[in-house]
XYZ file of C-alpha atoms in Angstrom:
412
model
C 30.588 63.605 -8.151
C 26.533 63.153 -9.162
C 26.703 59.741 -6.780
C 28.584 61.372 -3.601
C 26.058 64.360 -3.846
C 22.737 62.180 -4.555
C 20.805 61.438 -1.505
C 20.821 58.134 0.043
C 18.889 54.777 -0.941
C 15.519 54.739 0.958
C 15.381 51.496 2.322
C 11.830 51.558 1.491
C 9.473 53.266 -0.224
C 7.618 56.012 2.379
C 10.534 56.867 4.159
C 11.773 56.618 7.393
C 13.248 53.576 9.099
C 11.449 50.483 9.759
C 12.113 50.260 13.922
C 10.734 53.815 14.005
C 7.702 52.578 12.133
C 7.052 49.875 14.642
C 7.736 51.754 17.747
C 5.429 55.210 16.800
C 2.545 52.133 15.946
C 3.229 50.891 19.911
C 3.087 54.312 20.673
C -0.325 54.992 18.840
C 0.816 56.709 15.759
C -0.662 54.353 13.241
C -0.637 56.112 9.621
C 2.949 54.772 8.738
C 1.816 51.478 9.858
C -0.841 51.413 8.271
C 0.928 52.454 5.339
C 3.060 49.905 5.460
C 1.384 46.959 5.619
C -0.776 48.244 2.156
C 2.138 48.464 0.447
C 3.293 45.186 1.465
C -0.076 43.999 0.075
C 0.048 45.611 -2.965
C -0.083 42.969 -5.748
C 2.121 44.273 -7.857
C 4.990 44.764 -5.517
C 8.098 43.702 -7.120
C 10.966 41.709 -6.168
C 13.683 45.115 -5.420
C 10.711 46.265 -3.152
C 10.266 42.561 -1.183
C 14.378 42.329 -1.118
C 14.517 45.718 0.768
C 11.641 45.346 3.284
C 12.832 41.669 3.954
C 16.093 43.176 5.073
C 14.764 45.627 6.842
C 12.635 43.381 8.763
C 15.624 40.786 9.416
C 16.893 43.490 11.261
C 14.030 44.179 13.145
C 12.911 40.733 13.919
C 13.127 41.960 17.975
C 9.994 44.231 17.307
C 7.649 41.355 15.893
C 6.249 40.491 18.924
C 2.383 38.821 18.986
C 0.761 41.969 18.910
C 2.042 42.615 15.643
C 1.239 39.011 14.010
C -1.384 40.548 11.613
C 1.797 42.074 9.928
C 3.818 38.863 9.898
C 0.671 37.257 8.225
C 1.174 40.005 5.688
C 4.831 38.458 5.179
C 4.046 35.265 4.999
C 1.200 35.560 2.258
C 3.959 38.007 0.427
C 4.651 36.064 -2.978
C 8.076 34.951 -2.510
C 7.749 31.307 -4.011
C 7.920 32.056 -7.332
C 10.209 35.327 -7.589
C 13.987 35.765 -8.775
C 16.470 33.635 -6.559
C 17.589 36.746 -4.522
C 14.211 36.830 -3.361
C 13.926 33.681 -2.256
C 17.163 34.004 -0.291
C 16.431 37.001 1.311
C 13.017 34.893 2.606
C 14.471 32.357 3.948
C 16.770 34.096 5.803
C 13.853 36.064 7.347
C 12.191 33.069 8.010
C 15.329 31.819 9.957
C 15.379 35.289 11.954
C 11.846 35.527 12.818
C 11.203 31.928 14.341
C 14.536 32.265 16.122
C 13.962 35.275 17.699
C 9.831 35.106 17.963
C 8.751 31.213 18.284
C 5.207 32.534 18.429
C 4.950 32.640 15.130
C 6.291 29.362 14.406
C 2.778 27.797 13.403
C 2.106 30.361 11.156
C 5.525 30.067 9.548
C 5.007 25.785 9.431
C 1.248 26.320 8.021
C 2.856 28.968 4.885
C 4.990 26.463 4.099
C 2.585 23.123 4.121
C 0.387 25.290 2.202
C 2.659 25.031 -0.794
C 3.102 21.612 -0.960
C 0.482 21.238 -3.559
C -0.084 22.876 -7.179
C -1.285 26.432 -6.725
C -5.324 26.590 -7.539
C -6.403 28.370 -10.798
C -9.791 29.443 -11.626
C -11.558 27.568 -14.756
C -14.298 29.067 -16.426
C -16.516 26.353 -17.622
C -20.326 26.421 -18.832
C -20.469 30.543 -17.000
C -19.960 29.080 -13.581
C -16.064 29.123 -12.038
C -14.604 26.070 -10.546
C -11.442 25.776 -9.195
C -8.569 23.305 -9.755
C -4.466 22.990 -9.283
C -2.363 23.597 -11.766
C -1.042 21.021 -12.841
C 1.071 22.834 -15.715
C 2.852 24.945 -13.392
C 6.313 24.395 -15.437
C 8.361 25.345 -12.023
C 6.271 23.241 -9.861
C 9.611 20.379 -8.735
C 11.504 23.455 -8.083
C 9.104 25.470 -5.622
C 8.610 22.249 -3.852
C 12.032 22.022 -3.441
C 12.563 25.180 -2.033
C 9.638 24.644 0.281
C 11.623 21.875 1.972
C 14.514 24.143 1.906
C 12.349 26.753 4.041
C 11.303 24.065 6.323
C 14.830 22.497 6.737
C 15.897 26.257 7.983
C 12.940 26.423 10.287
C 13.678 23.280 11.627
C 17.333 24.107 12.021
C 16.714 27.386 14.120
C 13.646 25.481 16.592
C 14.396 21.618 17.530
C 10.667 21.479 18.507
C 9.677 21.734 14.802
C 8.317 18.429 14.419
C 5.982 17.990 17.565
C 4.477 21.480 15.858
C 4.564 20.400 12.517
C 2.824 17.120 12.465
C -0.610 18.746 13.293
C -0.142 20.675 10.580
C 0.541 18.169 7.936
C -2.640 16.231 9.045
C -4.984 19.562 8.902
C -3.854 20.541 5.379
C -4.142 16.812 3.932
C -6.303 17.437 0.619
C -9.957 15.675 0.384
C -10.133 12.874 -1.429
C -12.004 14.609 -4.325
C -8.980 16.624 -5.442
C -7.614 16.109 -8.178
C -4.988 13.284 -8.308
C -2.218 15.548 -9.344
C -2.970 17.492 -5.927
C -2.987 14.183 -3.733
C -0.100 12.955 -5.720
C 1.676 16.591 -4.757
C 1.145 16.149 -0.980
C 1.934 12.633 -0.666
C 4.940 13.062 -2.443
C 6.145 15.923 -0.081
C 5.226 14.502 3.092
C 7.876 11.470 1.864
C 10.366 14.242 1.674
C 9.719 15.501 4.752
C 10.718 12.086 6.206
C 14.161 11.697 5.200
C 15.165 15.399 6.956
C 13.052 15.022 9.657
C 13.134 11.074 10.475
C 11.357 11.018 13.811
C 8.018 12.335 11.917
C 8.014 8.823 9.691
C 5.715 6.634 11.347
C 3.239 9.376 12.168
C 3.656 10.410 8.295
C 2.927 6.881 6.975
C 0.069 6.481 9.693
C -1.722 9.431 7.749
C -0.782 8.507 4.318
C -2.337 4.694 4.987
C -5.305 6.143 6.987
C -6.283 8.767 4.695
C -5.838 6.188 1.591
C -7.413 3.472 3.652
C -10.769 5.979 3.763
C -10.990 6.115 -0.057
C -10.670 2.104 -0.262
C -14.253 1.481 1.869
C -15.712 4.362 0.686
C -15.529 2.894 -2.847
C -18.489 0.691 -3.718
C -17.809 -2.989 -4.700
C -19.430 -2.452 -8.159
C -17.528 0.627 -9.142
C -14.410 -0.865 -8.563
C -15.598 -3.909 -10.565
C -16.573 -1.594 -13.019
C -13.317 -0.249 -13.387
C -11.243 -3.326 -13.812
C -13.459 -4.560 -16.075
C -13.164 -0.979 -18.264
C -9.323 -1.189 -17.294
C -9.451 -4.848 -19.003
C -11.525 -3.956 -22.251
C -9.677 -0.580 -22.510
C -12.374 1.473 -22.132
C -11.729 4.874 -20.858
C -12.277 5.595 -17.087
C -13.942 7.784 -15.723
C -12.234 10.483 -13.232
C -13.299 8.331 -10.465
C -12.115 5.862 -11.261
C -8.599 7.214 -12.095
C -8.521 8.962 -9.086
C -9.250 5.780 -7.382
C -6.373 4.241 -9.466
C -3.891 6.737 -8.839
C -4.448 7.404 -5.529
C -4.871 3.202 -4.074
C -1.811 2.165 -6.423
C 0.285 4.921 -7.985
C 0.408 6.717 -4.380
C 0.810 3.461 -2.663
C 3.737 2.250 -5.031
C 5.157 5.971 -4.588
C 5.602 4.938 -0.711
C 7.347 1.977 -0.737
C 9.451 2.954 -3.638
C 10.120 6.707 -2.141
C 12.106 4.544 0.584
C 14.146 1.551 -1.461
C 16.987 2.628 -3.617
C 18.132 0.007 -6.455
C 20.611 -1.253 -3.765
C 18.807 -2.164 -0.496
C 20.114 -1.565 2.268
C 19.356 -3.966 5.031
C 19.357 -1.975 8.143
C 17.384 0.849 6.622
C 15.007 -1.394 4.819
C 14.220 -3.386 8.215
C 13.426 -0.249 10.230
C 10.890 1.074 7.515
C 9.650 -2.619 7.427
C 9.279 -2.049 11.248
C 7.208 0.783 10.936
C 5.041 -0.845 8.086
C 3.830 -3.815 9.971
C 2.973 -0.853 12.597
C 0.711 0.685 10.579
C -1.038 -2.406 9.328
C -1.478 -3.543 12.871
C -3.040 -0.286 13.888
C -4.859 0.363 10.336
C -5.504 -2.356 8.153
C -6.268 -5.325 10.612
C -9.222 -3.652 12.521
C -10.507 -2.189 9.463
C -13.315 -4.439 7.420
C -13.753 -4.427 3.645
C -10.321 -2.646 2.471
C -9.441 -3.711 -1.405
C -6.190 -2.189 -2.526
C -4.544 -0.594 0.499
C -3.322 -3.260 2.248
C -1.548 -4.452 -0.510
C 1.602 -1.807 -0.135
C 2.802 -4.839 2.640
C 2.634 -6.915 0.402
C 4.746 -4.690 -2.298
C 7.412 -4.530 0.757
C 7.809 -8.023 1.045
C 8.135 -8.821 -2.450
C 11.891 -6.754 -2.405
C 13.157 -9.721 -0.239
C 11.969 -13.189 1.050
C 12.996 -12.788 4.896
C 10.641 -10.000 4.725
C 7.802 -12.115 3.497
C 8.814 -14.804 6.368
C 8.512 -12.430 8.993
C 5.584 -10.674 7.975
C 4.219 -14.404 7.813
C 5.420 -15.181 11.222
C 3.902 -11.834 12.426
C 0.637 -12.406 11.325
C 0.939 -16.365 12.916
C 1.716 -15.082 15.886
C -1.497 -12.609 15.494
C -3.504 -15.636 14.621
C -2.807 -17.792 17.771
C -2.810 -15.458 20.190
C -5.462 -15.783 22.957
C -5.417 -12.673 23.984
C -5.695 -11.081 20.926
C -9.365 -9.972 19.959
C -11.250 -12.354 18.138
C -11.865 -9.967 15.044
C -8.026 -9.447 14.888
C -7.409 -13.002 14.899
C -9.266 -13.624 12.299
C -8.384 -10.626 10.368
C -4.914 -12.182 10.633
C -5.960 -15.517 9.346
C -7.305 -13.953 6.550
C -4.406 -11.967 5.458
C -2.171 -15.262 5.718
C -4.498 -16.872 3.040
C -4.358 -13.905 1.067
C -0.914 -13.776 1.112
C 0.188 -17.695 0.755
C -2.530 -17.486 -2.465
C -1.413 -13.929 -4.516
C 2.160 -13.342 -3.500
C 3.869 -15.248 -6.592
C 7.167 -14.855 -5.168
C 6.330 -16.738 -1.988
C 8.065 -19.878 -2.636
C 5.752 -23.343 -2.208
C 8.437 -24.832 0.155
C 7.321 -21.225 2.648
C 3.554 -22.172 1.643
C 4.176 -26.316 2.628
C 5.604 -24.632 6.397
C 2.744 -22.245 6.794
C 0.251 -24.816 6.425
C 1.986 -27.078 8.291
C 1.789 -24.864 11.299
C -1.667 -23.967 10.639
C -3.392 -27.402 10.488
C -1.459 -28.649 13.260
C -3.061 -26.152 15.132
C -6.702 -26.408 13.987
C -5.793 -30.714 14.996
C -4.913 -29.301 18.209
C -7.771 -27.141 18.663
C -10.808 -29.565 17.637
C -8.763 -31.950 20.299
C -9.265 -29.533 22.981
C -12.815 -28.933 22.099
C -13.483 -32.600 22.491
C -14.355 -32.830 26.001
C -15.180 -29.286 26.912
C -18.365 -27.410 27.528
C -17.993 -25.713 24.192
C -17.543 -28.286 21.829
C -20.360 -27.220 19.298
C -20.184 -25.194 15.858
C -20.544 -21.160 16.547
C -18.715 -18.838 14.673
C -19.071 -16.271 17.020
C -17.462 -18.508 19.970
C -14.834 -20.300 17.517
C -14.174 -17.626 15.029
C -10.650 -17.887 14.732
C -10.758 -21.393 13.899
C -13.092 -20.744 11.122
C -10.663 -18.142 9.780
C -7.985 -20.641 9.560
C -9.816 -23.043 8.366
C -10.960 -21.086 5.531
C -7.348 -19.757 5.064
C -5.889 -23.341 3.900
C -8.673 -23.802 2.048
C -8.109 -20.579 0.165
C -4.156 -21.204 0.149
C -5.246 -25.258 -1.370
C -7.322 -23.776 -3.997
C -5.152 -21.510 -5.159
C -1.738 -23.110 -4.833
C -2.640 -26.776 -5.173
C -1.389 -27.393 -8.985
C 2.213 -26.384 -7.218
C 1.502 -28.605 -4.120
C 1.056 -31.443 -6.221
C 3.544 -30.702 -8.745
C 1.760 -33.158 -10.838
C 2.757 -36.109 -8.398
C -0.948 -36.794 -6.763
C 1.083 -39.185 -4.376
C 3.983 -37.102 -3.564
C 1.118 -34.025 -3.228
């Protein structure tokens, strides 16, 4: 008898029904708005407060047009990442309602969500002057990614254009190289999720990865990277540069490949991500001069099966002899074969016998052709792939020759 006589449940806390709200604000009666949105800001709000107003607003999805996108960006900063699971719900199916019903705020919605793919920031105290870092600690940190790619999934679901919007996005929030590792690790990690739901975005998504890696590498000088392996040997402690450096050029770059390659390969899959590997090292890592570490994750690739190694070989062959191919790529390509024939211990010497086959029958046939002609006269600038391939079977001789000779001078 108390229940049937008590009032009614306000649906939220001021009164009065959340269309009306909106309307008497298009009208110019703005004290309810106004009203509205500080409540919505109020740092304490808690979670039966959020769950009401976000099904309210599901409702009302129609009414949040542009002109009212200052109150969506209330919405999306409301803290609804790490609240109770009915929370969470209710958010992501206003997330679903709003972008169906108003794409203009899909950006918005994209850049709340990208936002979260790293630890939250903390404020540290240190020495009476504040710095800021992520936290790292944050014991629920694998689950709020995980419902951050839930959220995106349900975007994506509701607007097939998702990806052309979202890619932009992904590049503008990459974090600076002098975050902490933790933070880089975060990001990188997450954009590899994004790839297996959203499979069109993986080339562009391994493009940035390599590029934004591939900065670090020559921005690193020589000596400090010396420095470190030489610490790393001894067992010195590193500095944070140096184990930023280290997680970020082979931690990160091992989390790539391996993100990708289950225990059991599987051959289609494995060739189409090789595809788009050798795509980004063409674009990336041949122009660029004096890289260290990065372009070792093709090497990492090839080491899962030989035919992989082959073909990468006979890519960068091709590269090599190619006339039309710029000079500094040629060469680039000459040098990556040496590298490659020399380091990779699970190229077998039979593969490194045919590569040098191929490439000294070529330098024959080029010092032939130069015999007679106009241009027959040392200049690196003029023969500079040649050069390159000579030094690469030197490099691949001195490193490889105890297995060439196999202890047989005469057979070697």
């Amino acid at each position: 008898e108390e229940f049937l006589s008590s009032p009614p449940r306000k649906t939220v806390r001021f009164g009065g029904a959340l269309p009306e709200i909106l309307l008497k604000h298009g009208q110019g009666d703005t004290a309810d708005f106004e009203l509205l949105k500080h409540q919505l800001s109020d740092p304490d709000i808690k979670d039966a407060q959020i769950i009401n107003w976000l099904h309210e607003f599901r409702a009302s999805v129609v009414y949040l047009t542009k002109e009212l996108e200052q109150l969506v960006s209330i919405l999306l900063k409301l803290p609804w990442l790490r609240r109770s699971r009915e929370v969470v719900e209710e958010y992501l199916g206003f997330l679903g309602n709003l972008v169906s019903a108003q794409t203009v705020h899909l950006r918005p919605c994209l850049r709340m969500i990208v936002s979260q793919f790293v630890p939250p920031r903390i404020t540290i105290r240190e020495d009476d002057v504040d710095i800021s870092d992520s936290d790292d600690d944050d014991e629920n940190l694998s689950e709020n990614f995980n419902t951050c790619h839930r959220a995106l999934q349900t975007v994506a679901r509701y607007v097939p254009s998702t990806p052309q919007f979202l890619m932009p996005i992904l590049v503008e929030n990459f974090p600076f190289v002098n975050k902490s590792e933790r933070t880089l690790e975060c990001y990188v990690h997450n954009l590899l999720r994004v790839t297996v739901y959203l499979p069109s975005l993986r080339l562009q998504i391994l493009e940035l990865i390599i590029e934004k890696l591939l900065k670090l590498d020559v921005s690193t000088p020589l000596q400090d990277i010396e420095d470190a392996e030489e610490a790393a040997n001894s067992s010195e402690e590193k500095s944070t540069e140096e184990g930023l450096f280290d997680m970020v050029c082979y931690l990160v770059l091992l989390k790539v490949v391996c993100f990708f390659f289950p225990s059991k390969l599987d051959i289609n899959k494995t060739k189409n991500l090789y595809r788009d590997l050798v795509s980004v090292f063409d674009k990336l890592i041949l122009p660029t001069h004096a890289s260290c570490h990065v372009q070792y994750f093709m090497f990492y690739i090839c080491s899962f099966k030989l035919g992989l190694a082959e073909a990468f070989l006979d890519h960068l062959w091709k590269k090599l002899q190619d006339p039309n191919n710029p000079s500094v790529i040629r060469q680039s390509a000459g040098s990556y074969i040496g590298s490659f024939l020399a380091r990779a211990k699970f190229i077998p010497v039979v593969t490194v016998k045919a590569c040098l086959d191929l490439l000294v029958n070529w330098m024959h046939k080029y010092i032939d052709n130069q015999d007679t002609g106009a241009n027959a006269y040392c200049d690196v600038a003029l023969h500079g792939p040649f050069y390159a391939t000579c030094q690469t079977v030197f490099y691949t001789l001195i490193f490889r020759h105890k297995q060439l000779l196999d202890g047989n001078l005469r057979k070697g």
